[in-house]
Amino acid sequence: MKKAIIIAITLIFTVCLLFAAGCTAAPADSGSPDKIPADKTLPEISYENTPVHYSEVNGVTLGYREFGADNTEPLLMIMGFGGTMDGWNETFIGILSENYHVYAYDHRGMGESTDVDAQFTVAQLADDAAGLITALGYDSMNTYGVSMGSSVSQELLINHPDKVRKAVLSSATYSAGIPETEKLHALLLENAEGEDVDSGVRKEAVANLEWDGCYDNLSGIANDVMLITGTEDELTPQSVAVDIAGQISGSWLVRFKGIPHAGSSYAPEEYGRITTTFLEMNESPV
């Protein structure tokens, strides 16, 4: 693991974050991870007070919110299965918006976004992300994808690599049909077949179940990538993140002890700071 990475992590965290080949330690106060020390002031955001904007992309209207200064690096947040842009932890988004112009949006058929009368695919959701980046006036953005959002991000990296500057894959898997993701597969199947399931959620479930995965294409990813996983993640276990990191040359791997699936909701400050560290790190040869 690169010496510069280890130095950066040591300087920023008071907790121990060790990478792919090491042990892990829990973030401070992991039993109550949303608790922030009284002497520390973090940026505050409010979904209620932040307007929703809309953009036409690939035949649908995608709703999004934006946070942070206009002249900062863009960061696109790609939500996971069944979630909407208001599902991101506000402390987490607030930390990211200190140094980045953060865009959080709803996938087609979810929340503020419209849909068409047809089943979509994970690759199509990646096309939507690429189209939104262009519609917002950028050639490329940094991206952060969680759970299904990390699957969308992988398809984005494979099919639209020029649209991505750096990518964070949180609670990632390269397929919902592998033995390690048995619980995730059962959850998706339940939502795909449920009678009272929202149409958008059902379509997301079907898209994930029909996704062939991308393991064979991971080695072709040349973008800078960081994977974040929790050791208590039962839906996308840490072993899957290790496998993905092994396929993407030069990728970072951060494991948080005791954190479950979609860890930014449980340890928003730690996830925010490690994300910022990764995005700001200059990994070019000296």
XYZ file of C-alpha atoms in Angstrom, residues 21-228:
208
model
C -3.876 -6.570 4.036
C -4.277 -5.442 7.650
C -6.508 -5.549 10.704
C -9.213 -2.966 11.274
C -10.334 -0.939 14.252
C -13.738 0.539 15.049
C -14.443 4.232 14.542
C -14.687 6.196 17.767
C -18.001 5.668 19.568
C -19.088 2.988 17.076
C -22.020 2.138 19.326
C -23.416 5.620 18.618
C -21.699 6.645 15.373
C -23.838 9.700 14.653
C -22.722 11.377 17.885
C -20.290 14.248 17.187
C -17.977 15.599 19.927
C -19.353 18.766 21.491
C -16.252 20.798 20.630
C -16.389 19.960 16.925
C -18.521 21.938 14.492
C -19.505 20.214 11.270
C -21.163 21.770 8.220
C -24.938 21.626 8.329
C -27.224 21.002 5.375
C -30.976 20.658 5.159
C -32.877 18.719 2.526
C -36.040 20.580 3.481
C -34.394 23.931 2.747
C -32.568 22.840 -0.412
C -34.622 23.062 -3.603
C -34.983 20.205 -6.071
C -33.839 20.896 -9.612
C -34.655 18.848 -12.691
C -32.761 17.751 -15.775
C -33.899 15.892 -18.899
C -31.746 12.808 -19.406
C -32.285 9.834 -21.727
C -36.026 10.354 -22.064
C -36.744 10.854 -18.341
C -36.599 13.752 -15.888
C -34.095 13.330 -13.081
C -34.573 15.303 -9.877
C -31.465 16.430 -7.978
C -30.220 18.666 -5.195
C -26.840 20.374 -4.984
C -24.691 21.456 -2.053
C -21.401 23.318 -1.683
C -19.674 26.181 -3.461
C -20.008 26.504 -7.232
C -16.276 26.795 -7.871
C -15.327 23.493 -6.217
C -14.779 20.016 -7.684
C -18.028 18.215 -8.570
C -19.060 15.034 -6.770
C -22.014 12.924 -7.931
C -23.732 10.790 -5.272
C -25.228 7.581 -6.701
C -27.850 6.123 -4.368
C -28.416 2.470 -3.532
C -31.367 0.124 -3.912
C -34.725 1.526 -2.866
C -33.268 4.851 -1.748
C -33.776 8.463 -2.775
C -31.497 11.483 -2.566
C -32.937 12.400 0.836
C -31.630 9.097 2.180
C -28.023 10.301 2.399
C -26.928 11.130 5.932
C -26.939 14.933 6.252
C -23.732 15.042 8.304
C -21.988 12.960 5.642
C -23.166 15.213 2.804
C -22.283 18.290 4.850
C -18.675 17.132 5.264
C -18.357 16.388 1.553
C -19.804 19.788 0.656
C -17.017 21.556 2.573
C -14.671 21.026 -0.364
C -16.859 19.676 -3.164
C -19.921 20.714 -5.116
C -22.127 17.754 -4.285
C -24.963 16.572 -6.525
C -27.429 14.022 -5.128
C -30.116 12.713 -7.468
C -32.911 10.160 -7.732
C -32.660 7.252 -10.144
C -35.388 7.052 -12.771
C -38.677 5.937 -11.268
C -37.655 6.960 -7.761
C -38.500 10.022 -5.664
C -38.503 13.185 -7.779
C -37.506 11.439 -11.028
C -39.848 10.191 -13.730
C -39.808 6.887 -15.600
C -41.015 5.272 -18.793
C -43.240 2.208 -19.127
C -40.394 -0.274 -19.490
C -37.971 -2.231 -17.336
C -34.534 -0.616 -17.067
C -31.106 -2.181 -16.461
C -28.157 -1.375 -14.226
C -26.226 -0.334 -17.343
C -29.064 2.038 -18.244
C -28.856 3.633 -14.804
C -25.150 4.170 -15.508
C -26.078 5.791 -18.817
C -28.397 8.098 -16.842
C -25.538 9.066 -14.527
C -23.301 9.815 -17.514
C -26.087 11.824 -19.133
C -26.714 13.808 -15.957
C -23.020 14.711 -15.695
C -23.202 16.118 -19.226
C -26.545 17.856 -18.646
C -25.124 19.619 -15.598
C -22.372 21.100 -17.757
C -19.421 18.876 -16.827
C -17.135 16.703 -18.902
C -16.583 14.482 -15.849
C -17.196 14.253 -12.094
C -15.958 12.420 -9.050
C -18.528 9.796 -8.043
C -19.622 8.092 -4.822
C -21.859 5.042 -5.202
C -23.324 2.995 -2.353
C -24.692 -0.557 -2.611
C -26.627 -0.699 -5.920
C -25.114 2.714 -6.584
C -21.685 1.090 -6.544
C -22.907 -1.388 -9.181
C -24.099 1.542 -11.278
C -20.716 3.184 -10.671
C -18.862 0.105 -11.907
C -20.901 0.129 -15.118
C -20.171 3.862 -15.393
C -16.432 3.209 -15.015
C -16.540 0.440 -17.615
C -18.834 2.042 -20.197
C -18.146 5.754 -19.620
C -14.648 5.959 -18.065
C -14.098 9.473 -19.403
C -17.033 10.710 -17.308
C -15.372 9.731 -14.015
C -12.481 11.509 -12.316
C -12.233 9.429 -9.133
C -14.745 6.872 -7.899
C -15.706 5.645 -4.430
C -17.478 2.287 -4.221
C -19.162 1.767 -0.849
C -20.738 -1.577 0.145
C -19.974 -2.895 -3.315
C -20.540 -6.153 -5.124
C -19.820 -7.114 -8.712
C -22.948 -9.317 -8.825
C -26.039 -10.040 -6.737
C -25.933 -13.682 -7.754
C -22.744 -14.867 -6.066
C -22.772 -17.028 -2.902
C -21.419 -14.200 -0.733
C -24.461 -12.017 -1.495
C -27.132 -14.616 -0.727
C -28.959 -12.286 1.685
C -28.891 -9.447 -0.819
C -30.270 -11.745 -3.515
C -33.131 -12.811 -1.218
C -33.966 -9.162 -0.458
C -34.030 -8.301 -4.157
C -36.178 -11.312 -4.987
C -38.656 -10.383 -2.270
C -39.028 -6.888 -3.715
C -39.167 -8.079 -7.314
C -42.067 -10.418 -6.540
C -43.893 -8.456 -3.840
C -47.441 -7.360 -4.621
C -47.362 -4.074 -2.699
C -43.877 -2.956 -3.738
C -43.467 0.484 -5.309
C -42.976 0.310 -9.076
C -39.566 2.010 -8.997
C -38.289 -0.259 -6.233
C -39.550 -3.353 -8.090
C -37.791 -2.265 -11.268
C -34.560 -1.677 -9.349
C -34.838 -5.140 -7.825
C -35.388 -6.751 -11.227
C -32.511 -4.774 -12.747
C -30.158 -6.020 -10.032
C -31.325 -9.618 -10.374
C -30.896 -9.517 -14.153
C -27.497 -7.827 -13.974
C -24.856 -10.214 -15.318
C -22.213 -8.591 -13.134
C -18.942 -7.064 -14.218
C -16.150 -9.090 -12.602
C -14.459 -9.893 -15.917
C -14.315 -6.191 -16.814
C -12.994 -4.847 -13.515
C -9.350 -5.326 -14.474
C -9.831 -2.890 -17.354
C -10.723 0.025 -15.041
C -7.919 2.584 -15.106
C -9.587 5.328 -13.034
C -8.588 5.948 -9.419
C -10.974 3.916 -7.259
C -11.496 3.488 -3.508
C -13.624 0.759 -1.941
C -15.117 1.220 1.533
